[in-house]
Each structure stands twice: as C-alpha cells, then as structure tokens.
Amino acid sequence: MQRSEGLSTYHFITDIMNKVRQGAGIPLHRREKPLQNVGSGAYQALRQDIAVREVCSSLEKSYLNDRTCKPATDRVAVVTGATGGIGQALVRRMIGRGYRVIILSRQAQVNMPGVMPVVCDLTNMDSICNAARTIIQHAPQLDVIVHCAGIITPRPVGQMGTQEIADQITVDLTAPIELTNALLPAMRRGGHIVFVNSMAAVFPLAGSSVYTAAKFGLRGFARALEQELRPRRIQVSSIYPASVNTPMLRHEMDAGGSIYNFIDQPQEPDVTAQRILECCERNSREIFSSVFDKLFTHACLASQGLLNLSLPVMKILGRMGYRTYKRRTSRM
C-alpha cells in the first residue's frame, strides 16, 4: 500500500487498521447486543475489536493534539518518583513540552535544564513538609502535581514485617495525601493533580494485601478530593496503568509478585509517561490502559462470583505471559 501525498498520517494508518479489522472478520459496526454463550473465538474477536477501536481513537487524539496543542511554556509541575522508570520518562516528556519541573528525591542530584531537584524522604512527614516549603518558596504558584512514587513488597499476611507494612502505607498513601495537603494552597485555579495509581486499586492482589489496601485508599482520596476542588476548577485525575517494564516490576517479581502482571506483556515506561502527560493536559477523572481493563475490573469489584471464576483463567494467562517475558528479557 502506497501513501498518497494528500493523505495525512492519521488517515493513512486508520485506513490500514480498518483493513486489518476487515481481514480479521470483525464487524465494522458497533456491537450493541449482549453476547450470549461467548466462546473463546468470540471473546478474542471482541478483544481485538476493542483494541482496534482504541488505537484508532488514540491516533485521532494524537493527530488533533499535533495540530492544536501549544507548548506548556512556563507551566510548573511537581513530580514525585522522578528517578524511577516511569518518572524519568515523564520528566523528559514534560521538559520537551516546556514545563519547569520540580522533582522530589531522597538524593536529588540532577543537572538538567528546566529541572529543580528537592531532597525529600517520602517515608518521613517532616521531610515532606520541609520539601513543600522549599517548593513554595521557589514556585509560589503550581500548575501540576504528579504523584508517581510507589513501592511494593509482596508478602502474605502473617509473614509481613512491621516496617514493610509501614513503608508501603506511608509511600503509597500517606505521602501523597500529606504532600497534596501541603502544596494545595499554591495550586493555580485550573491546575491539575494526577495520581499514578495501580490496577491493584480496583483488583485485589492476594499476596500484596497492604499495597492493595494503600491503592484502594488512594483511589478513594482522589475521588473525594475531586469533589472538594471543583469550585476552584482544579482537576483531579487517577491513572491506572497495566504492568510497566521497570526495575520496580522486576524487583516485585523477584520477591514473589503477582503473576497477573503478565496477562498482557508489560508496557514500556515511555508509553505510560505519554499517557500521564496527556492526562495532565486534559479534563479526565480515571484513565485505564484499555476499555476492557476498566469494564472487567469494575465487574469483578461488583461480583465476587465473577472474580472467583476468572482467577484460574487469569493465572494460566499470567504464567504464559511471564514465560514469554522471561524469554524476551533473557535475550537483551
């Protein structure tokens, strides 16, 4: 297939996607009737249909953004977890968009134009308060706060150490609340607070119950905060990425992490960073990696029976995906 001179990139790729969809035998019209007696073939076709439509929608948004979005010059963003895999990718993208970025790190040693490091230990409330005062002194008005930091220590209940419990609750839940509380007076009208949450906030992970509890709590805090800040027109969003190929994921699996991380292959950090940046610049409340993830996890929350029926199949898919991941990473 050759691309004509007058055809935009967006239309060229969506034309290809339509041909792929037709070749796979997937109807082009939307399925409105409920599926009955869904077999594996129909299930896979539905997944493909959803995936194709989401790619086309993403392409359309990217095409419109390229035409209409202006650089975010002079916008000030605070990012936690900026030294992690996702955080580093996000900071690079923010700098490219014209943000001035303030990062929080235990050992803030960054020499990058547009980046201001602030030393902060997220397990220490005094350190968080001191960091917040430093930030406000240097940037009295903030546009964006991105809570990207997180830790997980998989361990069955009954075998957890006291410090392991405290650190996960503190970093994953208490620190975002404390930092938001301290920086909120400096937020501009029309600003945006983004919580990089986890699928564990909507899908309980056995073996990581403390992490699950913290992420469920963070989701509740974000939903309540969104209602509080409506009068100030400050947006509050949560993003629920699927597993991401970072050192944190590898450490999690080495410690006995959930096999559900590999039902689909982990995303690269830059993919998640782009979704976070888009979230910072749009009106949104909760963002999932796919429509299927959003619908399925909420259905499992509503029905314990569906969750119990799904777990054996998910474990099989997760083990298969993990073997594929191990083979792929061993070649690198």
Steps between C-alpha positions, in 0.01 A plus 500: 500500500641838398425820678367783282641850543172650620429231760578587866687257724191452712272411207768281342543289818129481581439374145750223570327420832163472324649255250647296785165499673323389182761230440447364852128470433406754767182696423559870440175597672483525879373195685199613700337164582625307802716195422347169598693174537822679413767255383872561493488605133231761559681618812823554308311674219343736752842574652639571153202720414548704817875523442461616139244766590723626785804526270295699248368727777853552634626582151224752452578670833872508419424645157283773652759569771773544241282762328360687799715454813743779586814448708434525873753783538553622858267243653643371828465132590597308814580132443568233762671175408687686226806275525300184422441357155166671439604819679814550294308454175229740620749773595667477160165539326398790725826684427436448130155656542642809670423423866722610784522185712567467871591146598507342845766241577693372799824588324410773254806524277368610162672733257238556232368832362151570623523257795526604864579216744373510857623250757209314660449170680139394438504273805560802726220754552738773621707457183184535289399821679850647461503410130159662452624825659805498272281446194263783586792736565638437150165460323217684678252381236480141375315363197542124529579246771572142391520236772710234327690346793406155626642189661379141533627216717306181426447294813212285633314630802653347810851517356534878458744711695377807683732731305391349166137575584577854619715591198242386245214681670712814543644527147193374311229679699605732784771688306277596203234623742749697710676654200171595334383661824823700530514618136130560435507867611751568220294333226371734230134511410469259210795287619518122491589232757577155359531181704685219323312216664496128419262232381529377860267790589215324320614137497608340830845336487542204732853500640517880476216589733667805657582648158141427391362672811717809442397527135130453580539779755677725249217455253247600766704807595524612136127457442413703811763766422358544150166600652662741746700683234227548240427858620867589437491328160798285596489168318572177689582190296611145568674283243501122531779364277536131436837351594798704386843364413699672774754393765212520752313227310808279487566547873134424570515172307829400664321542835204282392279758329166434333499295181203714385755763397563297187151428365607756242866580435626794712497842336818699455539796742484759221155376395367550852679836528324623187162398643578686823600814310180485295308460826669816637374702203143372470183492706483144629427319823604135466711359216560131435733337249202364307121492499517128572712554815257761629185293437642169619653628824186690595290192423722293730460761774123477467489119488709277724372202301640639175833567672521142631413355159756718323801439724597150371493616137693816587768296678549282192525806274735670748736201516511479121568873475771484766683225312484713185631801693790300649599368157489848352701665778760220504591587140570865589 
